[in-house]
Amino acid sequence: MYYNGEYIAHDWLLYIMTFAASFGICLVLTPWARKVSIKLGAIDKPKPRGMHKKPIPRMGGIAIVLGFMATMAIAAIFMDDMRTLQFAGFAVGAFIIVGLGMLDDIYDLNAKLKLAVQIIAALVVVFTGTRIEFIGWPFQEVLTTLSVPITIIWIVGIVNAVNFIDGVDGLAAGVSSIAALFLTILCIMTGSPLAVVFAATLAGSCLGFLPRNFSPADVIMGDTGATFLGYVLAVSSIIGVFKSYALLSVAIVGFAVALPILDTAFVVVRRMLSGKSPMAADRGHLHHKLIDAGLSTKQTVIILYVVSIIAGGVALIIALRDITALVIGLTLLFVTMSIIYVYRKRVGENGKSEKSKSESE
């Protein structure tokens, strides 16, 4: 295909194969991951801010990881890009993130310790050749000393953003699969085969996990899966999108993973303003707000899927640099978010009035 007048060779069969392989492997391994979670004691017990009324295995994310990594091993046979120091750094960072997630699912690690290890994983990625190095239009600047901290912040930020939204059955897996699919398209446009394979494989793994994770779930991904999803999305975006779109890539990738980013930013700011630690868990996330307002788990998840799809569409529009379509897309996103806000308020008010009425009777 041609993009911006340049011919880009894509192995479409490889992309389809990696998506299908990761989907199938994860689908088959998810029941096994549930059994492993139970055996290792990685169980999510009911808690005041939680959504589950009974204990549920919470290390199902190992199925996502194994589905992804097994597919990478297959793809490495056909791709020279997977026999490089850059890919080795990605793999080492992934194992650090996954190992940390597994320990956290079993032992509930300290938030500061987790952050420190995540930074180490990001440093491995940075010093093996994956960096945000260039800011283009309208500034045309090459990053030097800022390249490392900006890349680390991006990776650690996306890792935690995806982890933060993993509070409702099917939400993190569904939103990540949508983001990965849009990222796949964006990376195809920029001509980065390695990033395309990363994103397509991740989308397949997420969708393979979703049947057992959608409400009512019989297994959840835990930190093992959620942090891994964020890690792959972050690294894929650096390799595939930042290399071509420069400053626009912040907006492009930002919209592709808009829901976890915006939700995390809102929650962190709210916690800091109230004098709490930004890492302190609570019921302040958007999905909690919607459910507390009276929506069912399935309604909440589907609504947030729609928001993610619209945001991903806006990312594609930005990539195409069509101003008219961008205005329409942003307007549609704003209207959708406004409808959700008003609907949540109305449902919440109706629920309170009905409760007051029943108490008075």
Tab-separated table of C-alpha atoms in Angstrom:
chain	number	residue	atom	x	y	z
A	1	MET	CA	0.000	0.000	0.000
A	2	TYR	CA	0.997	3.659	-0.402
A	3	TYR	CA	0.971	6.147	2.478
A	4	ASN	CA	2.044	9.790	2.028
A	5	GLY	CA	3.471	8.844	-1.374
A	6	GLU	CA	5.672	6.088	0.077
A	7	TYR	CA	5.200	2.403	-0.660
A	8	ILE	CA	4.819	0.298	2.481
A	9	ALA	CA	5.014	-3.500	2.303
A	10	HIS	CA	2.673	-5.257	4.711
A	11	ASP	CA	2.376	-8.978	5.326
A	12	TRP	CA	-1.400	-9.125	5.744
A	13	LEU	CA	-1.387	-12.883	6.183
A	14	LEU	CA	1.028	-12.522	9.108
A	15	TYR	CA	-1.184	-9.890	10.753
A	16	ILE	CA	-4.279	-12.090	10.429
A	17	MET	CA	-2.357	-15.126	11.638
A	18	THR	CA	-1.050	-13.387	14.764
A	19	PHE	CA	-4.503	-12.074	15.641
A	20	ALA	CA	-6.136	-15.476	15.148
A	21	ALA	CA	-3.374	-17.418	16.925
A	22	SER	CA	-3.400	-15.215	20.029
A	23	PHE	CA	-7.198	-15.330	20.123
A	24	GLY	CA	-7.284	-19.129	19.938
A	25	ILE	CA	-4.452	-19.708	22.418
A	26	CYS	CA	-5.915	-17.327	24.998
A	27	LEU	CA	-9.409	-18.777	24.566
A	28	VAL	CA	-8.096	-22.280	25.287
A	29	LEU	CA	-5.790	-21.251	28.158
A	30	THR	CA	-8.242	-19.082	30.118
A	31	PRO	CA	-9.918	-22.016	31.981
A	32	TRP	CA	-6.432	-23.307	32.834
A	33	ALA	CA	-5.430	-19.839	34.098
A	34	ARG	CA	-8.481	-19.889	36.368
A	35	LYS	CA	-7.328	-23.177	37.908
A	36	VAL	CA	-3.790	-21.848	38.382
A	37	SER	CA	-5.166	-18.754	40.114
A	38	ILE	CA	-7.072	-20.906	42.589
A	39	LYS	CA	-4.070	-23.153	43.204
A	40	LEU	CA	-1.750	-20.181	43.886
A	41	GLY	CA	-4.293	-18.426	46.093
A	42	ALA	CA	-4.710	-15.484	43.726
A	43	ILE	CA	-8.307	-14.818	44.717
A	44	ASP	CA	-10.157	-11.507	44.678
A	45	LYS	CA	-12.247	-11.455	47.843
A	46	PRO	CA	-15.374	-9.289	48.261
A	47	LYS	CA	-14.584	-5.803	49.549
A	48	PRO	CA	-16.566	-2.551	50.062
A	49	ARG	CA	-15.315	-0.850	46.882
A	50	GLY	CA	-15.349	-4.058	44.823
A	51	MET	CA	-18.001	-5.322	42.410
A	52	HIS	CA	-17.927	-9.033	43.233
A	53	LYS	CA	-20.134	-10.534	45.909
A	54	LYS	CA	-18.159	-13.777	46.096
A	55	PRO	CA	-14.464	-14.732	45.769
A	56	ILE	CA	-13.221	-14.945	42.168
A	57	PRO	CA	-9.858	-16.077	40.702
A	58	ARG	CA	-7.906	-12.995	39.720
A	59	MET	CA	-4.804	-14.106	37.858
A	60	GLY	CA	-6.511	-14.976	34.574
A	61	GLY	CA	-4.205	-12.493	32.870
A	62	ILE	CA	-1.573	-15.210	32.512
A	63	ALA	CA	-3.716	-16.589	29.653
A	64	ILE	CA	-3.445	-13.200	27.904
A	65	VAL	CA	0.314	-13.107	28.473
A	66	LEU	CA	0.909	-16.666	27.263
A	67	GLY	CA	-1.360	-16.164	24.255
A	68	PHE	CA	0.600	-13.050	23.328
A	69	MET	CA	4.072	-14.468	23.950
A	70	ALA	CA	3.387	-17.788	22.224
A	71	THR	CA	2.197	-15.888	19.163
A	72	MET	CA	5.300	-13.685	19.279
A	73	ALA	CA	7.434	-16.829	19.233
A	74	ILE	CA	5.623	-17.999	16.104
A	75	ALA	CA	5.857	-14.573	14.439
A	76	ALA	CA	9.596	-14.395	15.184
A	77	ILE	CA	10.119	-17.122	12.593
A	78	PHE	CA	8.875	-14.755	9.899
A	79	MET	CA	10.043	-11.349	11.207
A	80	ASP	CA	13.632	-10.139	11.447
A	81	ASP	CA	12.421	-7.247	13.647
A	82	MET	CA	11.914	-9.750	16.476
A	83	ARG	CA	15.565	-10.724	16.507
A	84	THR	CA	16.828	-7.324	17.641
A	85	LEU	CA	17.959	-5.670	20.870
A	86	GLN	CA	14.792	-3.546	20.791
A	87	PHE	CA	12.544	-6.603	20.879
A	88	ALA	CA	14.727	-8.215	23.557
A	89	GLY	CA	14.238	-5.117	25.700
A	90	PHE	CA	10.492	-5.273	25.160
A	91	ALA	CA	10.449	-8.954	26.183
A	92	VAL	CA	12.534	-8.387	29.334
A	93	GLY	CA	10.345	-5.448	30.347
A	94	ALA	CA	7.245	-7.573	29.750
A	95	PHE	CA	8.527	-10.353	32.012
A	96	ILE	CA	9.264	-7.796	34.745
A	97	ILE	CA	5.756	-6.355	34.463
A	98	VAL	CA	4.117	-9.797	34.411
A	99	GLY	CA	6.209	-11.107	37.323
A	100	LEU	CA	5.278	-8.033	39.357
A	101	GLY	CA	1.618	-8.469	38.476
A	102	MET	CA	1.578	-12.134	39.492
A	103	LEU	CA	3.176	-11.366	42.860
A	104	ASP	CA	0.701	-8.553	43.409
A	105	ASP	CA	-2.262	-10.797	42.583
A	106	ILE	CA	-1.063	-13.266	45.210
A	107	TYR	CA	0.375	-11.012	47.922
A	108	ASP	CA	-1.113	-7.491	47.373
A	109	LEU	CA	2.169	-5.584	47.104
A	110	ASN	CA	2.827	-2.021	48.241
A	111	ALA	CA	1.924	0.641	45.654
A	112	LYS	CA	5.313	2.395	45.893
A	113	LEU	CA	7.156	-0.877	45.323
A	114	LYS	CA	5.031	-1.603	42.252
A	115	LEU	CA	5.711	1.866	40.850
A	116	ALA	CA	9.465	1.448	41.357
A	117	VAL	CA	9.518	-1.915	39.533
A	118	GLN	CA	7.399	-0.502	36.694
A	119	ILE	CA	9.950	2.279	36.244
A	120	ILE	CA	12.723	-0.333	36.063
A	121	ALA	CA	10.801	-2.164	33.321
A	122	ALA	CA	10.367	1.116	31.431
A	123	LEU	CA	14.098	1.839	31.753
A	124	VAL	CA	14.904	-1.539	30.187
A	125	VAL	CA	12.696	-0.631	27.232
A	126	VAL	CA	14.220	2.839	26.902
A	127	PHE	CA	17.853	1.734	26.971
A	128	THR	CA	17.309	-1.005	24.399
A	129	GLY	CA	16.189	1.461	21.755
A	130	THR	CA	12.511	2.296	22.262
A	131	ARG	CA	12.110	6.014	22.955
A	132	ILE	CA	9.954	9.022	22.156
A	133	GLU	CA	12.686	11.019	20.453
A	134	PHE	CA	11.061	13.570	18.198
A	135	ILE	CA	8.426	16.282	18.453
A	136	GLY	CA	7.433	17.542	15.034
A	137	TRP	CA	4.678	19.855	13.869
A	138	PRO	CA	4.436	22.655	14.849
A	139	PHE	CA	7.677	22.791	16.866
A	140	GLN	CA	10.080	20.551	14.908
A	141	GLU	CA	12.268	19.695	17.863
A	142	VAL	CA	14.448	16.690	18.568
A	143	LEU	CA	14.211	15.529	22.167
A	144	THR	CA	17.539	14.865	23.885
A	145	THR	CA	17.653	14.770	27.686
A	146	LEU	CA	13.837	14.791	27.885
A	147	SER	CA	13.492	11.685	25.749
A	148	VAL	CA	14.110	9.252	28.607
A	149	PRO	CA	11.783	10.762	31.257
A	150	ILE	CA	8.987	11.377	28.732
A	151	THR	CA	9.139	7.773	27.536
A	152	ILE	CA	9.187	6.418	31.096
A	153	ILE	CA	6.211	8.573	32.089
A	154	TRP	CA	4.295	7.420	29.010
A	155	ILE	CA	4.910	3.707	29.639
A	156	VAL	CA	4.269	3.789	33.391
A	157	GLY	CA	1.257	6.062	32.898
A	158	ILE	CA	-0.471	3.769	30.372
A	159	VAL	CA	0.357	0.686	32.472
A	160	ASN	CA	-1.426	2.164	35.481
A	161	ALA	CA	-4.227	3.734	33.449
A	162	VAL	CA	-5.335	0.347	32.103
A	163	ASN	CA	-4.893	-1.232	35.530
A	164	PHE	CA	-7.093	1.425	37.132
A	165	ILE	CA	-10.072	0.693	34.873
A	166	ASP	CA	-9.930	-3.029	35.621
A	167	GLY	CA	-12.731	-2.766	38.167
A	168	VAL	CA	-15.732	-4.148	36.284
A	169	ASP	CA	-16.156	-7.484	34.517
A	170	GLY	CA	-15.064	-7.220	30.895
A	171	LEU	CA	-14.123	-3.537	30.974
A	172	ALA	CA	-10.305	-3.634	30.774
A	173	ALA	CA	-10.262	-6.522	28.285
A	174	GLY	CA	-12.904	-4.931	26.060
A	175	VAL	CA	-11.509	-1.392	26.129
A	176	SER	CA	-7.958	-2.682	25.562
A	177	SER	CA	-9.085	-4.798	22.598
A	178	ILE	CA	-10.788	-1.750	21.062
A	179	ALA	CA	-7.704	0.403	21.659
A	180	ALA	CA	-5.458	-2.336	20.235
A	181	LEU	CA	-7.586	-2.675	17.100
A	182	PHE	CA	-7.478	1.070	16.437
A	183	LEU	CA	-3.754	1.088	17.205
A	184	THR	CA	-3.325	-1.738	14.686
A	185	ILE	CA	-4.915	0.420	11.993
A	186	LEU	CA	-2.801	3.435	12.961
A	187	CYS	CA	0.395	1.364	12.849
A	188	ILE	CA	-0.565	-0.029	9.434
A	189	MET	CA	-0.905	3.577	8.252
A	190	THR	CA	2.546	4.509	9.598
A	191	GLY	CA	4.186	1.423	8.121
A	192	SER	CA	5.561	-0.255	11.261
A	193	PRO	CA	5.120	-4.056	10.875
A	194	LEU	CA	6.483	-4.851	14.361
A	195	ALA	CA	4.032	-2.473	16.025
A	196	VAL	CA	1.181	-3.863	13.892
A	197	VAL	CA	1.998	-7.391	15.046
A	198	PHE	CA	2.166	-6.221	18.688
A	199	ALA	CA	-1.210	-4.479	18.513
A	200	ALA	CA	-2.990	-7.162	16.468
A	201	THR	CA	-1.716	-9.917	18.760
A	202	LEU	CA	-2.812	-7.995	21.846
A	203	ALA	CA	-6.277	-7.461	20.376
A	204	GLY	CA	-6.582	-11.188	19.713
A	205	SER	CA	-5.500	-12.100	23.250
A	206	CYS	CA	-7.960	-9.656	24.816
A	207	LEU	CA	-10.867	-10.932	22.728
A	208	GLY	CA	-9.914	-14.538	23.518
A	209	PHE	CA	-10.071	-13.751	27.236
A	210	LEU	CA	-13.314	-11.755	27.084
A	211	PRO	CA	-15.848	-14.670	26.860
A	212	ARG	CA	-14.871	-15.875	30.352
A	213	ASN	CA	-14.414	-12.346	31.688
A	214	PHE	CA	-17.571	-10.578	30.513
A	215	SER	CA	-20.258	-10.154	33.175
A	216	PRO	CA	-20.849	-12.381	35.028
A	217	ALA	CA	-17.148	-13.287	34.966
A	218	ASP	CA	-15.781	-16.550	36.331
A	219	VAL	CA	-12.205	-15.214	36.206
A	220	ILE	CA	-10.632	-11.747	36.138
A	221	MET	CA	-7.266	-10.741	34.699
A	222	GLY	CA	-5.853	-9.083	37.825
A	223	ASP	CA	-2.705	-6.963	37.781
A	224	THR	CA	-1.006	-9.733	35.805
A	225	GLY	CA	-3.178	-9.024	32.785
A	226	ALA	CA	-4.097	-5.354	33.215
A	227	THR	CA	-0.547	-4.045	33.618
A	228	PHE	CA	0.630	-6.219	30.728
A	229	LEU	CA	-2.087	-4.789	28.475
A	230	GLY	CA	-1.047	-1.244	29.338
A	231	TYR	CA	2.613	-2.091	28.793
A	232	VAL	CA	2.069	-3.522	25.302
A	233	LEU	CA	-0.223	-0.643	24.282
A	234	ALA	CA	2.380	1.895	25.449
A	235	VAL	CA	5.345	0.254	23.709
A	236	SER	CA	3.362	-0.419	20.518
A	237	SER	CA	2.364	3.235	20.303
A	238	ILE	CA	5.983	4.393	20.679
A	239	ILE	CA	7.291	2.018	18.011
A	240	GLY	CA	4.422	2.454	15.579
A	241	VAL	CA	2.849	5.887	15.979
A	242	PHE	CA	5.284	8.271	17.649
A	243	LYS	CA	7.886	7.549	14.983
A	244	SER	CA	5.692	9.008	12.228
A	245	TYR	CA	3.158	11.463	13.584
A	246	ALA	CA	5.448	13.228	16.050
A	247	LEU	CA	3.486	15.719	18.182
A	248	LEU	CA	0.182	14.582	16.664
A	249	SER	CA	0.878	11.095	18.005
A	250	VAL	CA	0.166	12.275	21.563
A	251	ALA	CA	-3.366	13.160	20.512
A	252	ILE	CA	-3.727	10.124	18.249
A	253	VAL	CA	-2.663	7.546	20.830
A	254	GLY	CA	-4.340	9.553	23.559
A	255	PHE	CA	-7.697	9.183	21.841
A	256	ALA	CA	-7.034	5.523	21.018
A	257	VAL	CA	-6.676	4.822	24.751
A	258	ALA	CA	-8.715	7.823	25.868
A	259	LEU	CA	-10.965	6.110	28.395
A	260	PRO	CA	-8.272	4.739	30.740
A	261	ILE	CA	-6.171	7.915	30.408
A	262	LEU	CA	-8.989	10.368	31.157
A	263	ASP	CA	-10.461	8.203	33.903
A	264	THR	CA	-7.069	7.858	35.582
A	265	ALA	CA	-6.278	11.580	35.274
A	266	PHE	CA	-9.632	12.528	36.818
A	267	VAL	CA	-9.272	10.057	39.690
A	268	VAL	CA	-5.667	11.027	40.479
A	269	VAL	CA	-6.476	14.756	40.539
A	270	ARG	CA	-9.558	14.191	42.704
A	271	ARG	CA	-7.598	12.081	45.196
A	272	MET	CA	-4.773	14.627	45.437
A	273	LEU	CA	-7.200	17.524	45.932
A	274	SER	CA	-8.848	15.620	48.780
A	275	GLY	CA	-5.465	14.966	50.411
A	276	LYS	CA	-5.306	11.253	49.545
A	277	SER	CA	-2.581	9.261	47.862
A	278	PRO	CA	-3.073	9.137	44.059
A	279	MET	CA	-2.550	5.348	44.304
A	280	ALA	CA	-5.216	4.867	47.003
A	281	ALA	CA	-8.039	2.642	45.762
A	282	ASP	CA	-11.625	3.906	45.976
A	283	ARG	CA	-14.947	3.944	44.106
A	284	GLY	CA	-14.243	7.151	42.240
A	285	HIS	CA	-13.738	5.729	38.757
A	286	LEU	CA	-16.233	6.412	35.970
A	287	HIS	CA	-17.439	2.812	35.929
A	288	HIS	CA	-18.106	2.991	39.677
A	289	LYS	CA	-20.028	6.237	39.234
A	290	LEU	CA	-22.230	4.754	36.511
A	291	ILE	CA	-22.987	1.615	38.523
A	292	ASP	CA	-23.630	3.616	41.706
A	293	ALA	CA	-26.072	5.718	39.681
A	294	GLY	CA	-28.154	2.631	38.962
A	295	LEU	CA	-26.784	1.130	35.748
A	296	SER	CA	-26.097	-2.582	35.570
A	297	THR	CA	-22.584	-3.895	35.052
A	298	LYS	CA	-23.365	-4.873	31.452
A	299	GLN	CA	-24.932	-1.476	30.675
A	300	THR	CA	-21.912	0.321	32.126
A	301	VAL	CA	-19.408	-1.757	30.182
A	302	ILE	CA	-21.273	-1.424	26.874
A	303	ILE	CA	-21.557	2.359	27.296
A	304	LEU	CA	-17.825	2.629	27.937
A	305	TYR	CA	-17.133	0.394	24.931
A	306	VAL	CA	-19.075	2.876	22.783
A	307	VAL	CA	-17.069	5.775	24.205
A	308	SER	CA	-13.844	3.919	23.418
A	309	ILE	CA	-14.940	3.210	19.841
A	310	ILE	CA	-15.835	6.860	19.253
A	311	ALA	CA	-12.534	8.016	20.772
A	312	GLY	CA	-10.649	5.535	18.575
A	313	GLY	CA	-12.504	6.904	15.561
A	314	VAL	CA	-11.372	10.393	16.487
A	315	ALA	CA	-7.784	9.095	16.633
A	316	LEU	CA	-8.091	7.816	13.059
A	317	ILE	CA	-9.567	11.107	11.920
A	318	ILE	CA	-6.654	12.999	13.459
A	319	ALA	CA	-4.250	10.659	11.691
A	320	LEU	CA	-5.953	11.425	8.370
A	321	ARG	CA	-5.746	15.154	9.207
A	322	ASP	CA	-9.281	15.868	8.035
A	323	ILE	CA	-10.363	18.972	9.986
A	324	THR	CA	-14.071	18.683	9.136
A	325	ALA	CA	-14.217	15.042	10.157
A	326	LEU	CA	-12.233	15.850	13.302
A	327	VAL	CA	-14.749	18.505	14.387
A	328	ILE	CA	-17.612	16.068	13.785
A	329	GLY	CA	-15.805	13.313	15.682
A	330	LEU	CA	-14.985	15.505	18.672
A	331	THR	CA	-18.559	16.795	18.742
A	332	LEU	CA	-19.891	13.237	18.721
A	333	LEU	CA	-17.549	12.275	21.561
A	334	PHE	CA	-18.585	15.341	23.581
A	335	VAL	CA	-22.292	14.664	23.014
A	336	THR	CA	-21.866	11.003	24.010
A	337	MET	CA	-20.045	11.914	27.225
A	338	SER	CA	-22.694	14.550	28.004
A	339	ILE	CA	-25.511	12.043	27.490
A	340	ILE	CA	-23.771	9.567	29.796
A	341	TYR	CA	-23.308	12.273	32.453
A	342	VAL	CA	-26.927	13.451	32.308
A	343	TYR	CA	-28.253	9.882	32.196
A	344	ARG	CA	-26.162	8.969	35.224
A	345	LYS	CA	-27.504	11.983	37.121
A	346	ARG	CA	-31.125	11.215	36.169
A	347	VAL	CA	-30.839	7.560	37.124
A	348	GLY	CA	-29.188	8.481	40.403
A	349	GLU	CA	-31.866	11.057	41.246
A	350	ASN	CA	-34.669	8.650	40.382
A	351	GLY	CA	-33.079	5.973	42.525
A	352	LYS	CA	-32.843	8.351	45.501
A	353	SER	CA	-36.435	9.556	45.117
A	354	GLU	CA	-37.753	5.993	44.920
A	355	LYS	CA	-35.737	5.052	47.990
A	356	SER	CA	-37.077	8.068	49.913
A	357	LYS	CA	-40.622	7.246	48.835
A	358	SER	CA	-40.358	3.646	49.990
A	359	GLU	CA	-38.915	4.739	53.340
A	360	SER	CA	-41.732	7.252	53.906
A	361	GLU	CA	-44.316	4.566	53.212
